[in-house]
Short mmCIF file of C-alpha atoms and ligand atoms in Angstrom, two decimals:
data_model
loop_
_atom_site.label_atom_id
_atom_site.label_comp_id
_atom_site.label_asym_id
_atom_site.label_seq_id
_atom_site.Cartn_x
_atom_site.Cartn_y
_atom_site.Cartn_z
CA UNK K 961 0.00 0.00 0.00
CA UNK K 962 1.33 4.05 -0.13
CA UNK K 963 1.06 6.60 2.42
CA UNK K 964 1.42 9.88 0.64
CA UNK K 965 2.71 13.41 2.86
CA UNK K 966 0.45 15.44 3.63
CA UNK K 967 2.79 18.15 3.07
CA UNK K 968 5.12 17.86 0.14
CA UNK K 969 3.11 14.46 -1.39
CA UNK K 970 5.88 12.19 -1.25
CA UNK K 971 4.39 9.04 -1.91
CA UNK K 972 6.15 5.83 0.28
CA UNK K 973 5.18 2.37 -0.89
CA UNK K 974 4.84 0.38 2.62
CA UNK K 975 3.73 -2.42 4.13
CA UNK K 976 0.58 -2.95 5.30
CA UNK K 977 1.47 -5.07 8.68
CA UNK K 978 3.22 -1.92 10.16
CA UNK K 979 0.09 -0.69 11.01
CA UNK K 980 -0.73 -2.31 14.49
CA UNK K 981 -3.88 0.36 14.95
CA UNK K 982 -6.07 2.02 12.06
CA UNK K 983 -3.74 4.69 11.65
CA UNK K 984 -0.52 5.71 12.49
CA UNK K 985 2.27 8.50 13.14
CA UNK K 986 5.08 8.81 10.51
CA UNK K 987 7.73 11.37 9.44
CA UNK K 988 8.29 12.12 5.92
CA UNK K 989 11.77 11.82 4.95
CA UNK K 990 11.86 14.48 2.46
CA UNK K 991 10.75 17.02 4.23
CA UNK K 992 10.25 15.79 7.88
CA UNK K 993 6.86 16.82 8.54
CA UNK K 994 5.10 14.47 11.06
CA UNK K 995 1.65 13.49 10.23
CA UNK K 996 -0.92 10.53 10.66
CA UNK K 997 -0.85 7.79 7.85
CA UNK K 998 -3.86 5.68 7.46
CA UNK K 999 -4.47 2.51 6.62
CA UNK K 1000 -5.67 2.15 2.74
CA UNK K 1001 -8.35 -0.72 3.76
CA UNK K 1002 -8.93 0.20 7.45
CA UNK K 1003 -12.56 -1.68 7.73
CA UNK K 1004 -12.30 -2.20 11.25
CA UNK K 1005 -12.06 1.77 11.48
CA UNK K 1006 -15.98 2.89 11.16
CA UNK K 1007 -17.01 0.79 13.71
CA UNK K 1008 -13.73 1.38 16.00
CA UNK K 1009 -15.29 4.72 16.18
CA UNK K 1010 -18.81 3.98 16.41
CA UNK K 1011 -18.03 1.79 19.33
CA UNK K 1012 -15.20 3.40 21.17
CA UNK K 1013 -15.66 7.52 20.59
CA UNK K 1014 -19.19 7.96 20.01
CA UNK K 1015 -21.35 5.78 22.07
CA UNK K 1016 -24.60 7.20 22.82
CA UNK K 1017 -23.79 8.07 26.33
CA UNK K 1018 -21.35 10.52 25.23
CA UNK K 1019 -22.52 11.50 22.27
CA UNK K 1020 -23.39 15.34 22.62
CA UNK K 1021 -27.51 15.80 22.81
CA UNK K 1022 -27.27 18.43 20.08
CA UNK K 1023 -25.56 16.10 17.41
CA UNK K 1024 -26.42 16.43 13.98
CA UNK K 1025 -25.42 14.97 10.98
CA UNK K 1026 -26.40 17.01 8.06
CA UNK K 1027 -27.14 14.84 4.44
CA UNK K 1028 -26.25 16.62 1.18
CA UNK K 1029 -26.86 15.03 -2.16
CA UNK K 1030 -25.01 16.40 -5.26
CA UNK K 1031 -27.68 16.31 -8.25
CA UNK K 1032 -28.35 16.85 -11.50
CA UNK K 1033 -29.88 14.90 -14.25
CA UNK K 1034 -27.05 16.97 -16.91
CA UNK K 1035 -23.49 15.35 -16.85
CA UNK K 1036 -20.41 17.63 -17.03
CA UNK K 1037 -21.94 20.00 -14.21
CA UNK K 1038 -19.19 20.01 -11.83
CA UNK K 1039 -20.71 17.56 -9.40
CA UNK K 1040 -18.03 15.20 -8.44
CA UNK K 1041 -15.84 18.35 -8.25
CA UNK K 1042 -18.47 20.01 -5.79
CA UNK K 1043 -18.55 16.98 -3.67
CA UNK K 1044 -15.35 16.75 -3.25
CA UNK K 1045 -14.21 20.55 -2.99
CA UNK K 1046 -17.18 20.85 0.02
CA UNK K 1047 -15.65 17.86 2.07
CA UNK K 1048 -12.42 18.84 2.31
CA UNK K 1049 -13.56 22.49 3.46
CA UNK K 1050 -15.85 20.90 5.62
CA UNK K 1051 -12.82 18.73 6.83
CA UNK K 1052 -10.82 21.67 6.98
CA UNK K 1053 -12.89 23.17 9.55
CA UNK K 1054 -12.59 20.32 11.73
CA UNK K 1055 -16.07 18.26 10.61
CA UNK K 1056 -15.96 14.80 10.92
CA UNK K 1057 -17.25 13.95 6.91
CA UNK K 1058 -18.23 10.97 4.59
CA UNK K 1059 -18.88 10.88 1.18
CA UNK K 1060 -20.15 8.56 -0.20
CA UNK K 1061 -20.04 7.80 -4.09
CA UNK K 1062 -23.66 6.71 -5.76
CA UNK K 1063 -22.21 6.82 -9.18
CA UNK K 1064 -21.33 3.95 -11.25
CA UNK K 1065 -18.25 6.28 -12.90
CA UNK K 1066 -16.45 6.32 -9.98
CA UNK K 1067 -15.03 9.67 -10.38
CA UNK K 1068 -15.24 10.89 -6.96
CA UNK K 1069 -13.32 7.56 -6.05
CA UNK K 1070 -10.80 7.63 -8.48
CA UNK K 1071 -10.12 11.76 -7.52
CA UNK K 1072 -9.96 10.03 -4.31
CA UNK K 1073 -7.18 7.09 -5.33
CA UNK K 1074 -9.09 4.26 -4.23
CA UNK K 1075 -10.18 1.78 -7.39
CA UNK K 1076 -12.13 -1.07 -7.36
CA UNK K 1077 -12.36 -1.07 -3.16
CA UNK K 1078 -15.88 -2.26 -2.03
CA UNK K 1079 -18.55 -0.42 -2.63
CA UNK K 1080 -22.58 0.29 -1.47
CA UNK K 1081 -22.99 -2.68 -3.49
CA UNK K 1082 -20.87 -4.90 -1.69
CA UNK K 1083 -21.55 -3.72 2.03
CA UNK K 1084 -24.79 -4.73 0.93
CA UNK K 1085 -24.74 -7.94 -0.94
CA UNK K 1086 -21.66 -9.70 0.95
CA UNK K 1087 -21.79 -7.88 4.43
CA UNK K 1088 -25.55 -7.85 5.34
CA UNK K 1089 -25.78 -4.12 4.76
CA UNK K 1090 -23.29 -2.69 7.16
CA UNK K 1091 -22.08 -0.24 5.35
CA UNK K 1092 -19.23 0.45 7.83
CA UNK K 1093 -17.24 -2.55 6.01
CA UNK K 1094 -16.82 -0.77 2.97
CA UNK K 1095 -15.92 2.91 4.30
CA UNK K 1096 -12.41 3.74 4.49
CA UNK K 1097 -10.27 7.27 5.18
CA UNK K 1098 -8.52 8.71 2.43
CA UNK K 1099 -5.63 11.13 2.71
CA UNK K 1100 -8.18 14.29 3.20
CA UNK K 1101 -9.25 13.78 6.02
CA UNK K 1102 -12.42 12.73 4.63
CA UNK K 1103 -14.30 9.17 4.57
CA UNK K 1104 -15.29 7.60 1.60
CA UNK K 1105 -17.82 4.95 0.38
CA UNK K 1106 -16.46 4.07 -2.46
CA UNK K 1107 -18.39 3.11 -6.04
CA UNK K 1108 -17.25 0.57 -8.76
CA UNK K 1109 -18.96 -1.14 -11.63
CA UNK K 1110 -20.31 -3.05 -9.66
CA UNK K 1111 -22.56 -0.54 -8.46
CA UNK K 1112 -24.79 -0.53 -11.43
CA UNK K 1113 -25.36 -4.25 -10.21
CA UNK K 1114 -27.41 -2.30 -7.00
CA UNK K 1115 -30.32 -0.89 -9.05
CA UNK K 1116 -31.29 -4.48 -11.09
CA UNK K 1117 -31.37 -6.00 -7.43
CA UNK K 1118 -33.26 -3.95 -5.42
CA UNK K 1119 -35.18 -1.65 -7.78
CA UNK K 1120 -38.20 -4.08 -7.50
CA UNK K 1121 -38.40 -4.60 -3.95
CA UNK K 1122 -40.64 -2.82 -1.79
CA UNK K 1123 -39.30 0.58 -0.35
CA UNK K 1124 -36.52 0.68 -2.25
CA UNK K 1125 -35.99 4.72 -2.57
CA UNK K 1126 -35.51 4.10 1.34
CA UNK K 1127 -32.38 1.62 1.09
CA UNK K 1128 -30.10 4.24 1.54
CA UNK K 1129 -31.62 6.15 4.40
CA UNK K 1130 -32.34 3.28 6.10
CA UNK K 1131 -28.69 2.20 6.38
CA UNK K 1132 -27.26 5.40 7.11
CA UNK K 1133 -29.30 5.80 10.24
CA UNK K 1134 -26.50 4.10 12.57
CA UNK K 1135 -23.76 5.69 10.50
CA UNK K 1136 -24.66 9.56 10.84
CA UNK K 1137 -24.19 10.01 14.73
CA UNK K 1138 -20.83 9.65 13.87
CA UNK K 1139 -20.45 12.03 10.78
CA UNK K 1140 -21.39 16.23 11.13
CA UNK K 1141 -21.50 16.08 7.48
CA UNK K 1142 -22.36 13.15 4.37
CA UNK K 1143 -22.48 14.25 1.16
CA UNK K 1144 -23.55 11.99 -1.95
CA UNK K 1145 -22.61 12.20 -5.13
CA UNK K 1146 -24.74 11.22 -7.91
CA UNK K 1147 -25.28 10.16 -11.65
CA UNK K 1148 -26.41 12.15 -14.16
CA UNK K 1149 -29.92 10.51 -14.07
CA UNK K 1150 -32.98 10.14 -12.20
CA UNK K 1151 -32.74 7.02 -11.34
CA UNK K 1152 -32.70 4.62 -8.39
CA UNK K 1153 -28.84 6.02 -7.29
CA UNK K 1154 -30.37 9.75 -7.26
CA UNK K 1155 -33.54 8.91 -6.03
CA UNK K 1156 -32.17 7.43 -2.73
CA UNK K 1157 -29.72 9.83 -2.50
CA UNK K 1158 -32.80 12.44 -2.39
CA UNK K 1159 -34.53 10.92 0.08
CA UNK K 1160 -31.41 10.12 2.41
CA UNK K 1161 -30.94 13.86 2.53
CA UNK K 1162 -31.37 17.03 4.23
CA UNK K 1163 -30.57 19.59 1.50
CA UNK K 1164 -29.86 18.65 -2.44
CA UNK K 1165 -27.18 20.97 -3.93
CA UNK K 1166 -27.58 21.31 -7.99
CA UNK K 1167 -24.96 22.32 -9.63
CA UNK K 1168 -25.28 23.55 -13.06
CA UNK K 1169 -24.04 25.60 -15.95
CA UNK K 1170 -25.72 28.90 -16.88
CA UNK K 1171 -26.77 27.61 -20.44
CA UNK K 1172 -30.24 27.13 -21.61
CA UNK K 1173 -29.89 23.58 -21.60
CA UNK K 1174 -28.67 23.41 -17.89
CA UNK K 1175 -31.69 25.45 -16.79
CA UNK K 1176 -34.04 22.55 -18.44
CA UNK K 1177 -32.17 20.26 -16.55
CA UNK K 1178 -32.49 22.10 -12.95
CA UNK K 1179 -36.07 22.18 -13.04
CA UNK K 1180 -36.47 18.15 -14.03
CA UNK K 1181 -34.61 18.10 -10.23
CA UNK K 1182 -36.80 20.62 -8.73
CA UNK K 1183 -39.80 18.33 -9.97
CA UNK K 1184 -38.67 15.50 -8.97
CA UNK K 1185 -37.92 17.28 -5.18
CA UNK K 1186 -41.07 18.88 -5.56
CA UNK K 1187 -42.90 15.37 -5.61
CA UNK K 1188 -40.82 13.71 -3.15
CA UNK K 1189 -41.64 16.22 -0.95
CA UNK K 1190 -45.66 16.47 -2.11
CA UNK K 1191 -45.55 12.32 -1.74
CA UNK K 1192 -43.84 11.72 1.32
CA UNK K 1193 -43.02 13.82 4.84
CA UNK K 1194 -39.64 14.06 3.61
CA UNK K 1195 -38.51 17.80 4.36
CA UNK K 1196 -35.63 18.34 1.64
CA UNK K 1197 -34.48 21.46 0.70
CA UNK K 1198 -32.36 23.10 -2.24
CA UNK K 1199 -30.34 25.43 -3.53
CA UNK K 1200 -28.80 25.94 -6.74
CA UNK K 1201 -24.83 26.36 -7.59
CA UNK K 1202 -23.89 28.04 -10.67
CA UNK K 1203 -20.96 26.16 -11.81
CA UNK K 1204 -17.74 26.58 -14.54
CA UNK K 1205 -19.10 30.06 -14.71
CA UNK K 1206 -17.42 33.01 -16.95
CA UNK K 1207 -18.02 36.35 -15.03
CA UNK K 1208 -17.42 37.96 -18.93
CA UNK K 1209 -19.92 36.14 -20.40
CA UNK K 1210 -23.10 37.95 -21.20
CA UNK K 1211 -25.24 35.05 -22.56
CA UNK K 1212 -24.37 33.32 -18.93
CA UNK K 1213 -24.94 36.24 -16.67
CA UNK K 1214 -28.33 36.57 -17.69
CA UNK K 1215 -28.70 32.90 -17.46
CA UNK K 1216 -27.72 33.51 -13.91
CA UNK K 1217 -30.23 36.11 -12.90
CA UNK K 1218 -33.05 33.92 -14.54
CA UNK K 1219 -32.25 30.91 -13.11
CA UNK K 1220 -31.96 32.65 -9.77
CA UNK K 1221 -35.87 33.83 -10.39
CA UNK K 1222 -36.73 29.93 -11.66
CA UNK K 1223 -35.27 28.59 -8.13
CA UNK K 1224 -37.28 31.82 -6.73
CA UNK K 1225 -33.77 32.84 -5.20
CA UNK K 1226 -32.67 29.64 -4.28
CA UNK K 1227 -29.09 29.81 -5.22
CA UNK K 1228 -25.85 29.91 -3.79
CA UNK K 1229 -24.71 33.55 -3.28
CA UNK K 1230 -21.43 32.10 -3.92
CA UNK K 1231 -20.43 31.27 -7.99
CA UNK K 1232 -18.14 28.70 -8.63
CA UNK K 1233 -15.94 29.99 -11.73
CA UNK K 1234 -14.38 27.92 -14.41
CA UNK K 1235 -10.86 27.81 -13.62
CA UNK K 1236 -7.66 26.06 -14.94
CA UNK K 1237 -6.97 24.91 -11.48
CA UNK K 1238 -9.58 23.09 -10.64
CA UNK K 1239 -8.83 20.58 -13.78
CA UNK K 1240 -5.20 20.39 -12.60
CA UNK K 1241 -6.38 19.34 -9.10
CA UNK K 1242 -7.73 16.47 -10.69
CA UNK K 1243 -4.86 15.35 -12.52
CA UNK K 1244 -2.85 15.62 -9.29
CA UNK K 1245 -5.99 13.95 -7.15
CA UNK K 1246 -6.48 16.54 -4.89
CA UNK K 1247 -9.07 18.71 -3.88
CA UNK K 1248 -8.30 22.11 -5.42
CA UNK K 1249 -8.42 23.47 -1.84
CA UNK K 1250 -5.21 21.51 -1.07
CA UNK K 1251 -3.59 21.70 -4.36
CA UNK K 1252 -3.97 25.89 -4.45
CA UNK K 1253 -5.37 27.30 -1.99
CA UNK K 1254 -5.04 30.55 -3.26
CA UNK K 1255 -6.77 29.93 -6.67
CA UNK K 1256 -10.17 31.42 -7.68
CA UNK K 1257 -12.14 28.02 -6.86
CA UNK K 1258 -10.53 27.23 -4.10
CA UNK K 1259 -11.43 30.39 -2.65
CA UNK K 1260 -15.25 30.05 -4.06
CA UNK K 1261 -15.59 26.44 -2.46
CA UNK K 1262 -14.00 28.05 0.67
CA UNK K 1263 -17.06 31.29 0.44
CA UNK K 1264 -19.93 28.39 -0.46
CA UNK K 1265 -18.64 26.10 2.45
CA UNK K 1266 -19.68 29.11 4.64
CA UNK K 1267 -22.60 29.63 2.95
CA UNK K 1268 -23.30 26.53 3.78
CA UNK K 1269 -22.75 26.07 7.07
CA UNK K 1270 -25.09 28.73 7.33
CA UNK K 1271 -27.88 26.83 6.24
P1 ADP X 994 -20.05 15.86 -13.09
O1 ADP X 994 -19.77 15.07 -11.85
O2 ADP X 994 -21.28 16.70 -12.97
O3 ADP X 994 -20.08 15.01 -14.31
P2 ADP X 994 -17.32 16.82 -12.84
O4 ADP X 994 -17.15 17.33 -11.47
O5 ADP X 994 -16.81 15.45 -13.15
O6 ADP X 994 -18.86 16.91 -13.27
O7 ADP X 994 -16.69 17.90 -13.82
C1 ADP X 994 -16.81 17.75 -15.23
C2 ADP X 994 -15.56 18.33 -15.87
O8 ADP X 994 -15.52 19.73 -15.64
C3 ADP X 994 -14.28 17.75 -15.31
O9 ADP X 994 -13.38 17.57 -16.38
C4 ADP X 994 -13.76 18.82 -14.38
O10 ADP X 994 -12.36 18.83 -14.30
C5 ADP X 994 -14.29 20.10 -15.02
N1 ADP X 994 -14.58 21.14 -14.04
C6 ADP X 994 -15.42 21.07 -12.98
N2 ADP X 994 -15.47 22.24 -12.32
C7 ADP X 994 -14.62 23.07 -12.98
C8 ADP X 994 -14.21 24.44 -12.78
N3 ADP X 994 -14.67 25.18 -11.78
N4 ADP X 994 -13.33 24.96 -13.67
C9 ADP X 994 -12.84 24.22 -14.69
N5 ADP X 994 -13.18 22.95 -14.93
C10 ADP X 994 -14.06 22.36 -14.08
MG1 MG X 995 -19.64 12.98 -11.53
#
């Protein structure tokens, strides 16, 4: 397995048996910084915590864990890159956070280095739905439920069984007094994946682009949370993120202000601009926070993580 520096990203291929607890203390070589290095596959870790940090005795009254899905029928949106960009300034700020990958792609796994761990999928089918067996820590500071192919294996089983838009609430129920924060990232569909990420959350965050096409694709979301929350006693809220945004553009300024009207001013202050950065992140798998701190999304995800946590 590697452990990778938090601090200059020297990456040190190890063994896995020197880890005699989850996680442990190292010092980088290179540039001696001391920091924690966690196992890759710690599945013992989730429930390590559950069990030994956060039993319900002193688990603080006021605890809550707040559940974000990521949505938006359109591809290409930015919201992998959202997902991602809001945990680690959520971890930043000292929040305890899991994401958790719905989609079949993978991205936010891969942007996360893990490939082909276990997934929703397999928690379910091989570990009688403890989804604590397939959650590991990545190098952020964040948790991760991982996707894989696999995944698209989740809908065909359980799409005809009854209650199956609650599978995902259902199992997160023991998980979230442990997390302040889970966000979920989604497909670019409607499907089964988005549907139970909608009704597993608190607050659906739709990103999109300021084109015409985008703003067809918002309201399909805003429907569909307008029936889920018609249908059932589920109390979910939105708000809309403009995304890969260019402040010179007229065509998508006044997309802005319209769409800002369609979500009757339920939008993100905060704009998230298109930005060179952000696509180098990815290449270097970090979130853009970490990789430039200083660059014009890092600094938007930082303003919309406030926003946020003044929901
Ligand atoms: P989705 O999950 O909605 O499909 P992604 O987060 O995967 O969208 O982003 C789609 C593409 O857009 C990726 O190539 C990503 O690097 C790029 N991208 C996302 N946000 C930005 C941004 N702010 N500036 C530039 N490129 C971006
Ligand atoms: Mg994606």
């Amino acid at each position: 397995m590697f452990i990778i520096c938090d601090n200059c990203n020297t990456k040190y291929k190890v063994d896995e048996s020197i880890f005699k607890k989850p996680s442990l203390t190292v010092k980088c070589s290179r540039c001696k910084h001391v920091f924690t290095a966690y196992k890759t596959q710690p599945q013992d870790v989730v429930p390590y915590i559950l069990e030994n940090n956060h039993s319900d005795a002193d688990k603080p009254i006021a605890h809550v864990c707040k559940i974000i899905c990521v949505c938006n029928q359109k591809g290409g949106v930015a919201k992998t890159s959202t997902c991602l960009n809001l945990a680690s300034s959520l971890a930043a700020q000292q929040k305890q956070v899991l994401l958790i990958d719905f989609d079949v792609q993978a991205n936010l796994s891969l942007l996360l280095g893990c490939k082909n761990e276990k997934s929703f999928f397999e928690a379910m089918d091989a570990d009688g739905g403890d989804l604590t067996k397939a959650i590991i820590k990545t190098k952020h500071d964040i948790w991760l439920l991982p996707s894989n192919s696999r995944m698209a294996l989740a809908s065909k089983k359980y799409i005809n069984k009854q209650n199956f838009e609650y599978l995902l609430r259902e199992k997160l129920e023991r998980i979230k007094k442990v997390f302040d924060y889970i966000l979920i990232d989604t497909p670019p569909s409607g499907d089964f994946y988005t549907l139970n990420a909608l009704l597993a959350s608190d607050l659906a965050v739709i990103p999109t682009q300021c084109d015409y096409l985008s703003m067809n694709g918002v309201s399909h979301i805003v429907n569909m949370i307008s029936v889920i929350r018609n249908k059932t006693r589920h109390k979910l809220d939105y708000r809309g993120l403009a995304t890969l945004y260019d402040p010179n553009n007229t065509v998508e300024k006044v997309v802005y202000e319209k769409l800002k009207t369609q979500l009757n001013g339920k939008m993100f202050n905060t704009v998230i601009n298109r930005d060179s950065s952000l696509q180098e992140s990815h290449i270097a798998r970090m979130p853009v926070i970490s990789y430039d701190k200083n660059s014009i999304a890092g600094q938007q995800y930082h303003d919309l993580t406030t926003e946020l946590l003044r929901i």
